[in-house]
Amino acid sequence: MYYKYNEFTPAQIEEMKGYFKNANYFYVYLSLFIALFGFASRAYRWKFSIEHMGYHSHFKNNLMAVFVAYFMNLTIPRSGEISRALILKKYEDIPFDKAFGTIVAERVVDLILFFLFVVVSFLFQFHTLKDYIISKIPIEKLLLLGGIGALGFLSFILVWMYSNWKIVTLLKEKMAGLLEGMLSIVHMKNKWWFLAHSLFIWFTYILMFYVTVFALKETSTISFGAIFIGFIFGSLAIGFTNSGFGAFPLLIAEIFMLYGIPDTVGTAFGWLAWISQTVLMIVLGGLSLFLLPLLNRSK
């Protein structure tokens, strides 16, 4: 971030401040309102896999656990998944390994849907993205890392299958509950409702991003293809960092430049979208951490 913003001249910094000052914040607030529906749907979707395992959890605790998860992801990437399972363990007495298994299963479904979005968008926008992808992806390093990863995975499988170490035996016991949670989606009777909520959640994500482009006059006329690709790369930035801190605005700016949007505009838009969503997550996550013990006093 420091390196990137040192490239901007004082005039460009003032220009970006102007975009923030003149933005139409109605669309920013609208995107945050849409986000609430996505959060609620994620919390409601969770109950299907939990109930399949014979447990029950209150919607309020599911929802606040989701809020806390987004809040925690701002610190350590993917730590929110652990916090969600811990909250259900504490307030609903659902075993951690099983609750965590349902979350892993959710993430697998989300990853598959995201991968489908990536494939479709790249097919339609490949002519624009081809040179950018080739210049950014270190193919040789990826092959090397892939080979190391494959050897490591093979070693793990052999140890897992044939080792009698106590720690391996303990992990196998914990993995049984985790596996039960992961397979809950396959066998649940409401799997189609689960899938419908999954699609709705991703619809809200895309709609949030789409609505926000109208906050700046300079991005309001950008093509839907550019919006979709921006959403894809923004999601990657969020997934591989602590909720996209720093990376989200910079990556959005690079993608938008491929579609003729100046660097200063794209950067301002990225920060506007990221800051608004982050403030929402901090507020909701902080409130949830405060309210969870108060609303579960009888437990």
PDB file of C-alpha atoms in Angstrom:
ATOM      1  CA  MET A   1       0.000   0.000   0.000  1.00  0.00           C
ATOM      2  CA  TYR A   2       2.799   2.381   0.936  1.00  0.00           C
ATOM      3  CA  TYR A   3       4.628   1.680  -2.314  1.00  0.00           C
ATOM      4  CA  LYS A   4       1.477   2.096  -4.390  1.00  0.00           C
ATOM      5  CA  TYR A   5       0.319   5.383  -2.885  1.00  0.00           C
ATOM      6  CA  ASN A   6       3.781   6.890  -3.110  1.00  0.00           C
ATOM      7  CA  GLU A   7       3.287   6.663  -6.871  1.00  0.00           C
ATOM      8  CA  PHE A   8       0.409   9.154  -6.712  1.00  0.00           C
ATOM      9  CA  THR A   9       1.179  12.865  -6.971  1.00  0.00           C
ATOM     10  CA  PRO A  10      -0.340  15.311  -4.434  1.00  0.00           C
ATOM     11  CA  ALA A  11      -2.749  16.411  -7.181  1.00  0.00           C
ATOM     12  CA  GLN A  12      -3.934  12.826  -7.679  1.00  0.00           C
ATOM     13  CA  ILE A  13      -4.430  12.378  -3.933  1.00  0.00           C
ATOM     14  CA  GLU A  14      -6.589  15.504  -3.882  1.00  0.00           C
ATOM     15  CA  GLU A  15      -8.472  14.220  -6.912  1.00  0.00           C
ATOM     16  CA  MET A  16      -9.322  10.983  -5.061  1.00  0.00           C
ATOM     17  CA  LYS A  17     -10.451  12.956  -2.016  1.00  0.00           C
ATOM     18  CA  GLY A  18     -12.801  14.793  -4.340  1.00  0.00           C
ATOM     19  CA  TYR A  19     -14.383  11.525  -5.463  1.00  0.00           C
ATOM     20  CA  PHE A  20     -15.117  10.675  -1.837  1.00  0.00           C
ATOM     21  CA  LYS A  21     -16.538  14.143  -1.203  1.00  0.00           C
ATOM     22  CA  ASN A  22     -18.810  14.138  -4.260  1.00  0.00           C
ATOM     23  CA  ALA A  23     -19.913  10.493  -4.135  1.00  0.00           C
ATOM     24  CA  ASN A  24     -23.614   9.682  -4.047  1.00  0.00           C
ATOM     25  CA  TYR A  25     -23.748   7.824  -0.738  1.00  0.00           C
ATOM     26  CA  PHE A  26     -27.319   6.671  -1.303  1.00  0.00           C
ATOM     27  CA  TYR A  27     -25.904   3.817  -3.400  1.00  0.00           C
ATOM     28  CA  VAL A  28     -23.298   3.012  -0.767  1.00  0.00           C
ATOM     29  CA  TYR A  29     -26.002   2.724   1.900  1.00  0.00           C
ATOM     30  CA  LEU A  30     -28.145   0.699  -0.493  1.00  0.00           C
ATOM     31  CA  SER A  31     -25.308  -1.787  -0.998  1.00  0.00           C
ATOM     32  CA  LEU A  32     -24.960  -2.178   2.772  1.00  0.00           C
ATOM     33  CA  PHE A  33     -28.709  -2.742   3.090  1.00  0.00           C
ATOM     34  CA  ILE A  34     -28.443  -5.494   0.472  1.00  0.00           C
ATOM     35  CA  ALA A  35     -25.567  -7.016   2.462  1.00  0.00           C
ATOM     36  CA  LEU A  36     -27.896  -7.563   5.428  1.00  0.00           C
ATOM     37  CA  PHE A  37     -30.048  -9.908   3.339  1.00  0.00           C
ATOM     38  CA  GLY A  38     -26.955 -11.898   2.390  1.00  0.00           C
ATOM     39  CA  PHE A  39     -25.893 -12.190   6.042  1.00  0.00           C
ATOM     40  CA  ALA A  40     -29.382 -13.313   7.080  1.00  0.00           C
ATOM     41  CA  SER A  41     -29.518 -15.871   4.280  1.00  0.00           C
ATOM     42  CA  ARG A  42     -26.115 -17.279   5.282  1.00  0.00           C
ATOM     43  CA  ALA A  43     -27.273 -17.632   8.898  1.00  0.00           C
ATOM     44  CA  TYR A  44     -30.550 -19.285   7.852  1.00  0.00           C
ATOM     45  CA  ARG A  45     -28.788 -21.637   5.403  1.00  0.00           C
ATOM     46  CA  TRP A  46     -26.589 -22.871   8.233  1.00  0.00           C
ATOM     47  CA  LYS A  47     -29.537 -24.329  10.127  1.00  0.00           C
ATOM     48  CA  PHE A  48     -30.245 -26.933   7.417  1.00  0.00           C
ATOM     49  CA  SER A  49     -26.951 -28.772   7.878  1.00  0.00           C
ATOM     50  CA  ILE A  50     -27.063 -28.351  11.669  1.00  0.00           C
ATOM     51  CA  GLU A  51     -30.581 -29.792  11.916  1.00  0.00           C
ATOM     52  CA  HIS A  52     -29.631 -32.706   9.680  1.00  0.00           C
ATOM     53  CA  MET A  53     -27.129 -33.800  12.356  1.00  0.00           C
ATOM     54  CA  GLY A  54     -29.872 -33.741  14.996  1.00  0.00           C
ATOM     55  CA  TYR A  55     -29.012 -30.396  16.611  1.00  0.00           C
ATOM     56  CA  HIS A  56     -30.904 -27.131  16.876  1.00  0.00           C
ATOM     57  CA  SER A  57     -29.565 -23.613  16.950  1.00  0.00           C
ATOM     58  CA  HIS A  58     -31.406 -20.324  17.328  1.00  0.00           C
ATOM     59  CA  PHE A  59     -31.403 -18.013  14.320  1.00  0.00           C
ATOM     60  CA  LYS A  60     -30.210 -15.072  16.436  1.00  0.00           C
ATOM     61  CA  ASN A  61     -27.080 -16.998  17.461  1.00  0.00           C
ATOM     62  CA  ASN A  62     -26.452 -18.163  13.903  1.00  0.00           C
ATOM     63  CA  LEU A  63     -26.754 -14.589  12.648  1.00  0.00           C
ATOM     64  CA  MET A  64     -24.516 -13.089  15.312  1.00  0.00           C
ATOM     65  CA  ALA A  65     -21.984 -15.880  14.742  1.00  0.00           C
ATOM     66  CA  VAL A  66     -21.915 -14.892  11.057  1.00  0.00           C
ATOM     67  CA  PHE A  67     -21.396 -11.222  11.989  1.00  0.00           C
ATOM     68  CA  VAL A  68     -18.550 -12.151  14.343  1.00  0.00           C
ATOM     69  CA  ALA A  69     -17.000 -14.337  11.619  1.00  0.00           C
ATOM     70  CA  TYR A  70     -16.798 -11.423   9.182  1.00  0.00           C
ATOM     71  CA  PHE A  71     -15.399  -9.265  11.966  1.00  0.00           C
ATOM     72  CA  MET A  72     -12.732 -11.845  12.872  1.00  0.00           C
ATOM     73  CA  ASN A  73     -11.693 -12.283   9.235  1.00  0.00           C
ATOM     74  CA  LEU A  74     -10.476  -8.683   9.333  1.00  0.00           C
ATOM     75  CA  THR A  75      -7.715  -9.832  11.693  1.00  0.00           C
ATOM     76  CA  ILE A  76      -6.528 -13.293  10.640  1.00  0.00           C
ATOM     77  CA  PRO A  77      -7.722 -14.646   7.264  1.00  0.00           C
ATOM     78  CA  ARG A  78     -10.384 -17.388   7.628  1.00  0.00           C
ATOM     79  CA  SER A  79     -10.334 -17.190  11.435  1.00  0.00           C
ATOM     80  CA  GLY A  80     -14.024 -16.333  11.234  1.00  0.00           C
ATOM     81  CA  GLU A  81     -14.897 -19.938  10.383  1.00  0.00           C
ATOM     82  CA  ILE A  82     -13.342 -21.076  13.666  1.00  0.00           C
ATOM     83  CA  SER A  83     -15.147 -18.364  15.639  1.00  0.00           C
ATOM     84  CA  ARG A  84     -18.508 -19.396  14.156  1.00  0.00           C
ATOM     85  CA  ALA A  85     -18.079 -22.969  15.352  1.00  0.00           C
ATOM     86  CA  LEU A  86     -16.838 -21.808  18.772  1.00  0.00           C
ATOM     87  CA  ILE A  87     -19.902 -19.597  19.250  1.00  0.00           C
ATOM     88  CA  LEU A  88     -22.279 -22.480  18.550  1.00  0.00           C
ATOM     89  CA  LYS A  89     -20.257 -24.679  20.889  1.00  0.00           C
ATOM     90  CA  LYS A  90     -20.576 -22.107  23.667  1.00  0.00           C
ATOM     91  CA  TYR A  91     -24.173 -20.980  23.233  1.00  0.00           C
ATOM     92  CA  GLU A  92     -25.880 -23.965  21.568  1.00  0.00           C
ATOM     93  CA  ASP A  93     -23.717 -26.828  22.899  1.00  0.00           C
ATOM     94  CA  ILE A  94     -23.059 -28.157  19.405  1.00  0.00           C
ATOM     95  CA  PRO A  95     -19.736 -30.055  19.164  1.00  0.00           C
ATOM     96  CA  PHE A  96     -17.051 -27.873  17.629  1.00  0.00           C
ATOM     97  CA  ASP A  97     -15.857 -30.464  15.110  1.00  0.00           C
ATOM     98  CA  LYS A  98     -19.366 -31.030  13.731  1.00  0.00           C
ATOM     99  CA  ALA A  99     -20.229 -27.328  13.571  1.00  0.00           C
ATOM    100  CA  PHE A 100     -16.896 -26.621  11.901  1.00  0.00           C
ATOM    101  CA  GLY A 101     -17.570 -29.438   9.433  1.00  0.00           C
ATOM    102  CA  THR A 102     -20.804 -27.765   8.317  1.00  0.00           C
ATOM    103  CA  ILE A 103     -18.895 -24.514   7.781  1.00  0.00           C
ATOM    104  CA  VAL A 104     -16.247 -26.280   5.691  1.00  0.00           C
ATOM    105  CA  ALA A 105     -19.035 -27.840   3.615  1.00  0.00           C
ATOM    106  CA  GLU A 106     -20.564 -24.390   3.102  1.00  0.00           C
ATOM    107  CA  ARG A 107     -17.236 -23.067   1.919  1.00  0.00           C
ATOM    108  CA  VAL A 108     -16.858 -25.941  -0.531  1.00  0.00           C
ATOM    109  CA  VAL A 109     -20.263 -25.124  -2.052  1.00  0.00           C
ATOM    110  CA  ASP A 110     -19.397 -21.407  -2.148  1.00  0.00           C
ATOM    111  CA  LEU A 111     -16.070 -22.205  -3.794  1.00  0.00           C
ATOM    112  CA  ILE A 112     -17.766 -24.290  -6.494  1.00  0.00           C
ATOM    113  CA  LEU A 113     -20.242 -21.487  -7.250  1.00  0.00           C
ATOM    114  CA  PHE A 114     -17.438 -18.932  -7.318  1.00  0.00           C
ATOM    115  CA  PHE A 115     -15.426 -21.143  -9.661  1.00  0.00           C
ATOM    116  CA  LEU A 116     -18.419 -21.298 -12.022  1.00  0.00           C
ATOM    117  CA  PHE A 117     -18.610 -17.498 -11.983  1.00  0.00           C
ATOM    118  CA  VAL A 118     -14.901 -17.309 -12.761  1.00  0.00           C
ATOM    119  CA  VAL A 119     -15.160 -19.729 -15.706  1.00  0.00           C
ATOM    120  CA  VAL A 120     -18.164 -17.951 -17.233  1.00  0.00           C
ATOM    121  CA  SER A 121     -16.694 -14.459 -16.800  1.00  0.00           C
ATOM    122  CA  PHE A 122     -13.287 -15.467 -18.192  1.00  0.00           C
ATOM    123  CA  LEU A 123     -14.922 -17.069 -21.244  1.00  0.00           C
ATOM    124  CA  PHE A 124     -16.700 -13.831 -22.082  1.00  0.00           C
ATOM    125  CA  GLN A 125     -13.879 -11.453 -21.111  1.00  0.00           C
ATOM    126  CA  PHE A 126     -10.807 -13.488 -22.094  1.00  0.00           C
ATOM    127  CA  HIS A 127      -9.791 -11.086 -24.869  1.00  0.00           C
ATOM    128  CA  THR A 128      -9.499  -8.292 -22.297  1.00  0.00           C
ATOM    129  CA  LEU A 129      -7.895 -10.325 -19.513  1.00  0.00           C
ATOM    130  CA  LYS A 130      -5.464 -12.503 -21.492  1.00  0.00           C
ATOM    131  CA  ASP A 131      -2.404 -10.242 -21.379  1.00  0.00           C
ATOM    132  CA  TYR A 132      -3.097  -9.149 -17.791  1.00  0.00           C
ATOM    133  CA  ILE A 133      -3.316 -12.733 -16.525  1.00  0.00           C
ATOM    134  CA  ILE A 134      -0.175 -13.825 -18.378  1.00  0.00           C
ATOM    135  CA  SER A 135       1.775 -10.885 -16.926  1.00  0.00           C
ATOM    136  CA  LYS A 136       0.572 -11.449 -13.355  1.00  0.00           C
ATOM    137  CA  ILE A 137       0.616 -15.238 -12.902  1.00  0.00           C
ATOM    138  CA  PRO A 138       4.080 -16.778 -12.325  1.00  0.00           C
ATOM    139  CA  ILE A 139       3.504 -20.102 -14.105  1.00  0.00           C
ATOM    140  CA  GLU A 140       6.903 -21.623 -13.212  1.00  0.00           C
ATOM    141  CA  LYS A 141       6.523 -20.811  -9.512  1.00  0.00           C
ATOM    142  CA  LEU A 142       2.983 -22.204  -9.483  1.00  0.00           C
ATOM    143  CA  LEU A 143       4.201 -25.471 -11.033  1.00  0.00           C
ATOM    144  CA  LEU A 144       6.979 -25.723  -8.442  1.00  0.00           C
ATOM    145  CA  LEU A 145       4.594 -25.039  -5.576  1.00  0.00           C
ATOM    146  CA  GLY A 146       2.106 -27.502  -7.056  1.00  0.00           C
ATOM    147  CA  GLY A 147       4.758 -30.234  -7.142  1.00  0.00           C
ATOM    148  CA  ILE A 148       5.801 -29.548  -3.538  1.00  0.00           C
ATOM    149  CA  GLY A 149       2.159 -29.520  -2.483  1.00  0.00           C
ATOM    150  CA  ALA A 150       1.468 -32.846  -4.231  1.00  0.00           C
ATOM    151  CA  LEU A 151       4.434 -34.507  -2.471  1.00  0.00           C
ATOM    152  CA  GLY A 152       3.339 -33.090   0.860  1.00  0.00           C
ATOM    153  CA  PHE A 153      -0.220 -34.319   0.346  1.00  0.00           C
ATOM    154  CA  LEU A 154       0.972 -37.796  -0.607  1.00  0.00           C
ATOM    155  CA  SER A 155       3.163 -37.959   2.511  1.00  0.00           C
ATOM    156  CA  PHE A 156       0.233 -36.880   4.675  1.00  0.00           C
ATOM    157  CA  ILE A 157      -2.028 -39.583   3.181  1.00  0.00           C
ATOM    158  CA  LEU A 158       0.573 -42.303   3.846  1.00  0.00           C
ATOM    159  CA  VAL A 159       1.065 -41.158   7.444  1.00  0.00           C
ATOM    160  CA  TRP A 160      -2.709 -40.927   7.921  1.00  0.00           C
ATOM    161  CA  MET A 161      -3.317 -44.445   6.611  1.00  0.00           C
ATOM    162  CA  TYR A 162      -0.474 -46.378   8.249  1.00  0.00           C
ATOM    163  CA  SER A 163       0.717 -44.426  11.295  1.00  0.00           C
ATOM    164  CA  ASN A 164      -0.142 -45.494  14.866  1.00  0.00           C
ATOM    165  CA  TRP A 165       0.991 -42.232  16.458  1.00  0.00           C
ATOM    166  CA  LYS A 166      -1.303 -40.991  19.220  1.00  0.00           C
ATOM    167  CA  ILE A 167      -1.717 -37.585  17.622  1.00  0.00           C
ATOM    168  CA  VAL A 168      -2.831 -39.180  14.351  1.00  0.00           C
ATOM    169  CA  THR A 169      -5.344 -41.374  16.217  1.00  0.00           C
ATOM    170  CA  LEU A 170      -6.705 -38.305  18.014  1.00  0.00           C
ATOM    171  CA  LEU A 171      -6.985 -36.396  14.735  1.00  0.00           C
ATOM    172  CA  LYS A 172      -8.888 -39.293  13.175  1.00  0.00           C
ATOM    173  CA  GLU A 173     -11.434 -39.135  16.000  1.00  0.00           C
ATOM    174  CA  LYS A 174     -11.882 -35.400  15.491  1.00  0.00           C
ATOM    175  CA  MET A 175     -12.064 -35.830  11.743  1.00  0.00           C
ATOM    176  CA  ALA A 176     -15.025 -38.197  12.135  1.00  0.00           C
ATOM    177  CA  GLY A 177     -17.156 -35.343  13.499  1.00  0.00           C
ATOM    178  CA  LEU A 178     -15.769 -32.946  10.914  1.00  0.00           C
ATOM    179  CA  LEU A 179     -16.622 -35.369   8.130  1.00  0.00           C
ATOM    180  CA  GLU A 180     -20.155 -35.799   9.469  1.00  0.00           C
ATOM    181  CA  GLY A 181     -20.634 -32.050   9.313  1.00  0.00           C
ATOM    182  CA  MET A 182     -19.227 -31.843   5.794  1.00  0.00           C
ATOM    183  CA  LEU A 183     -21.453 -34.656   4.502  1.00  0.00           C
ATOM    184  CA  SER A 184     -24.550 -33.129   6.076  1.00  0.00           C
ATOM    185  CA  ILE A 185     -25.182 -31.185   2.873  1.00  0.00           C
ATOM    186  CA  VAL A 186     -25.163 -34.298   0.689  1.00  0.00           C
ATOM    187  CA  HIS A 187     -27.696 -36.174   2.791  1.00  0.00           C
ATOM    188  CA  MET A 188     -29.928 -33.391   4.151  1.00  0.00           C
ATOM    189  CA  LYS A 189     -33.566 -33.383   3.070  1.00  0.00           C
ATOM    190  CA  ASN A 190     -33.505 -29.604   2.415  1.00  0.00           C
ATOM    191  CA  LYS A 191     -30.500 -29.658   0.083  1.00  0.00           C
ATOM    192  CA  TRP A 192     -32.368 -27.708  -2.618  1.00  0.00           C
ATOM    193  CA  TRP A 193     -33.268 -24.952  -0.178  1.00  0.00           C
ATOM    194  CA  PHE A 194     -29.627 -24.953   0.864  1.00  0.00           C
ATOM    195  CA  LEU A 195     -28.590 -24.498  -2.766  1.00  0.00           C
ATOM    196  CA  ALA A 196     -31.194 -21.753  -3.282  1.00  0.00           C
ATOM    197  CA  HIS A 197     -29.822 -19.813  -0.328  1.00  0.00           C
ATOM    198  CA  SER A 198     -26.276 -20.317  -1.636  1.00  0.00           C
ATOM    199  CA  LEU A 199     -27.244 -18.798  -4.985  1.00  0.00           C
ATOM    200  CA  PHE A 200     -29.055 -15.943  -3.238  1.00  0.00           C
ATOM    201  CA  ILE A 201     -26.013 -15.177  -1.087  1.00  0.00           C
ATOM    202  CA  TRP A 202     -23.806 -14.818  -4.165  1.00  0.00           C
ATOM    203  CA  PHE A 203     -26.509 -12.775  -5.877  1.00  0.00           C
ATOM    204  CA  THR A 204     -26.415 -10.293  -2.984  1.00  0.00           C
ATOM    205  CA  TYR A 205     -22.611 -10.122  -3.208  1.00  0.00           C
ATOM    206  CA  ILE A 206     -22.721  -9.249  -6.910  1.00  0.00           C
ATOM    207  CA  LEU A 207     -25.627  -6.831  -6.434  1.00  0.00           C
ATOM    208  CA  MET A 208     -23.743  -5.018  -3.652  1.00  0.00           C
ATOM    209  CA  PHE A 209     -20.775  -4.476  -5.939  1.00  0.00           C
ATOM    210  CA  TYR A 210     -22.992  -3.490  -8.888  1.00  0.00           C
ATOM    211  CA  VAL A 211     -24.999  -0.937  -6.915  1.00  0.00           C
ATOM    212  CA  THR A 212     -21.871   0.751  -5.563  1.00  0.00           C
ATOM    213  CA  VAL A 213     -20.574   1.674  -9.039  1.00  0.00           C
ATOM    214  CA  PHE A 214     -23.368   4.267  -9.256  1.00  0.00           C
ATOM    215  CA  ALA A 215     -21.921   6.116  -6.269  1.00  0.00           C
ATOM    216  CA  LEU A 216     -19.323   7.708  -8.586  1.00  0.00           C
ATOM    217  CA  LYS A 217     -20.311   9.365 -11.843  1.00  0.00           C
ATOM    218  CA  GLU A 218     -17.041   8.171 -13.398  1.00  0.00           C
ATOM    219  CA  THR A 219     -17.834   4.481 -12.785  1.00  0.00           C
ATOM    220  CA  SER A 220     -21.600   4.598 -13.331  1.00  0.00           C
ATOM    221  CA  THR A 221     -21.293   3.899 -17.068  1.00  0.00           C
ATOM    222  CA  ILE A 222     -18.829   1.028 -16.836  1.00  0.00           C
ATOM    223  CA  SER A 223     -19.881  -2.160 -18.634  1.00  0.00           C
ATOM    224  CA  PHE A 224     -21.397  -5.079 -16.750  1.00  0.00           C
ATOM    225  CA  GLY A 225     -18.520  -7.258 -17.956  1.00  0.00           C
ATOM    226  CA  ALA A 226     -16.059  -4.952 -16.204  1.00  0.00           C
ATOM    227  CA  ILE A 227     -18.220  -4.963 -13.080  1.00  0.00           C
ATOM    228  CA  PHE A 228     -18.337  -8.753 -13.040  1.00  0.00           C
ATOM    229  CA  ILE A 229     -14.581  -9.133 -13.529  1.00  0.00           C
ATOM    230  CA  GLY A 230     -13.983  -6.499 -10.852  1.00  0.00           C
ATOM    231  CA  PHE A 231     -16.223  -8.470  -8.520  1.00  0.00           C
ATOM    232  CA  ILE A 232     -14.300 -11.696  -9.259  1.00  0.00           C
ATOM    233  CA  PHE A 233     -10.885 -10.195  -8.534  1.00  0.00           C
ATOM    234  CA  GLY A 234     -12.228  -8.290  -5.528  1.00  0.00           C
ATOM    235  CA  SER A 235     -13.543 -11.575  -4.112  1.00  0.00           C
ATOM    236  CA  LEU A 236     -10.119 -13.156  -4.612  1.00  0.00           C
ATOM    237  CA  ALA A 237      -8.519 -10.257  -2.745  1.00  0.00           C
ATOM    238  CA  ILE A 238     -10.969 -10.711   0.142  1.00  0.00           C
ATOM    239  CA  GLY A 239     -10.533 -14.489   0.242  1.00  0.00           C
ATOM    240  CA  PHE A 240      -6.729 -14.543   0.242  1.00  0.00           C
ATOM    241  CA  THR A 241      -6.125 -11.666   2.671  1.00  0.00           C
ATOM    242  CA  ASN A 242      -7.699 -10.413   5.873  1.00  0.00           C
ATOM    243  CA  SER A 243     -10.945  -9.387   4.130  1.00  0.00           C
ATOM    244  CA  GLY A 244      -9.144  -7.537   1.356  1.00  0.00           C
ATOM    245  CA  PHE A 245      -7.362  -4.970   3.521  1.00  0.00           C
ATOM    246  CA  GLY A 246      -5.308  -2.853   1.123  1.00  0.00           C
ATOM    247  CA  ALA A 247      -5.444  -5.472  -1.623  1.00  0.00           C
ATOM    248  CA  PHE A 248      -9.103  -4.955  -2.577  1.00  0.00           C
ATOM    249  CA  PRO A 249      -8.884  -1.290  -3.701  1.00  0.00           C
ATOM    250  CA  LEU A 250      -5.579  -1.779  -5.515  1.00  0.00           C
ATOM    251  CA  LEU A 251      -6.751  -4.847  -7.413  1.00  0.00           C
ATOM    252  CA  ILE A 252     -10.071  -3.224  -8.345  1.00  0.00           C
ATOM    253  CA  ALA A 253      -8.167  -0.216  -9.706  1.00  0.00           C
ATOM    254  CA  GLU A 254      -5.956  -2.465 -11.866  1.00  0.00           C
ATOM    255  CA  ILE A 255      -8.944  -4.322 -13.307  1.00  0.00           C
ATOM    256  CA  PHE A 256     -10.927  -1.153 -13.996  1.00  0.00           C
ATOM    257  CA  MET A 257      -7.931   0.319 -15.832  1.00  0.00           C
ATOM    258  CA  LEU A 258      -8.266  -2.532 -18.343  1.00  0.00           C
ATOM    259  CA  TYR A 259     -11.663  -1.067 -19.171  1.00  0.00           C
ATOM    260  CA  GLY A 260     -10.548   2.536 -19.508  1.00  0.00           C
ATOM    261  CA  ILE A 261     -11.203   3.738 -15.956  1.00  0.00           C
ATOM    262  CA  PRO A 262      -8.364   5.966 -14.639  1.00  0.00           C
ATOM    263  CA  ASP A 263      -6.256   4.633 -11.765  1.00  0.00           C
ATOM    264  CA  THR A 264      -7.377   7.382  -9.397  1.00  0.00           C
ATOM    265  CA  VAL A 265     -11.064   6.660 -10.068  1.00  0.00           C
ATOM    266  CA  GLY A 266     -10.688   2.905  -9.668  1.00  0.00           C
ATOM    267  CA  THR A 267      -8.676   3.313  -6.466  1.00  0.00           C
ATOM    268  CA  ALA A 268     -11.221   5.721  -4.994  1.00  0.00           C
ATOM    269  CA  PHE A 269     -14.061   3.375  -5.899  1.00  0.00           C
ATOM    270  CA  GLY A 270     -12.233   0.408  -4.361  1.00  0.00           C
ATOM    271  CA  TRP A 271     -11.659   2.222  -1.087  1.00  0.00           C
ATOM    272  CA  LEU A 272     -15.237   3.519  -1.031  1.00  0.00           C
ATOM    273  CA  ALA A 273     -16.660   0.002  -1.455  1.00  0.00           C
ATOM    274  CA  TRP A 274     -14.195  -1.635   0.929  1.00  0.00           C
ATOM    275  CA  ILE A 275     -14.375   0.936   3.739  1.00  0.00           C
ATOM    276  CA  SER A 276     -18.189   0.987   3.768  1.00  0.00           C
ATOM    277  CA  GLN A 277     -18.406  -2.814   3.939  1.00  0.00           C
ATOM    278  CA  THR A 278     -15.663  -3.004   6.555  1.00  0.00           C
ATOM    279  CA  VAL A 279     -17.340  -0.425   8.801  1.00  0.00           C
ATOM    280  CA  LEU A 280     -20.555  -2.463   8.572  1.00  0.00           C
ATOM    281  CA  MET A 281     -18.721  -5.659   9.563  1.00  0.00           C
ATOM    282  CA  ILE A 282     -16.975  -3.952  12.491  1.00  0.00           C
ATOM    283  CA  VAL A 283     -20.245  -2.490  13.794  1.00  0.00           C
ATOM    284  CA  LEU A 284     -22.263  -5.702  13.425  1.00  0.00           C
ATOM    285  CA  GLY A 285     -19.450  -7.941  14.664  1.00  0.00           C
ATOM    286  CA  GLY A 286     -18.725  -5.713  17.661  1.00  0.00           C
ATOM    287  CA  LEU A 287     -22.404  -5.510  18.607  1.00  0.00           C
ATOM    288  CA  SER A 288     -22.732  -9.280  18.297  1.00  0.00           C
ATOM    289  CA  LEU A 289     -19.779  -9.908  20.621  1.00  0.00           C
ATOM    290  CA  PHE A 290     -21.479  -7.618  23.137  1.00  0.00           C
ATOM    291  CA  LEU A 291     -25.009  -9.021  22.713  1.00  0.00           C
ATOM    292  CA  LEU A 292     -24.267 -12.755  22.543  1.00  0.00           C
ATOM    293  CA  PRO A 293     -23.665 -13.217  26.299  1.00  0.00           C
ATOM    294  CA  LEU A 294     -26.540 -10.856  27.169  1.00  0.00           C
ATOM    295  CA  LEU A 295     -29.102 -12.630  24.977  1.00  0.00           C
ATOM    296  CA  ASN A 296     -27.981 -16.095  26.126  1.00  0.00           C
ATOM    297  CA  ARG A 297     -27.907 -15.542  29.882  1.00  0.00           C
ATOM    298  CA  SER A 298     -30.283 -18.420  30.531  1.00  0.00           C
ATOM    299  CA  LYS A 299     -28.070 -20.928  28.685  1.00  0.00           C
TER     300      LYS A 299
END
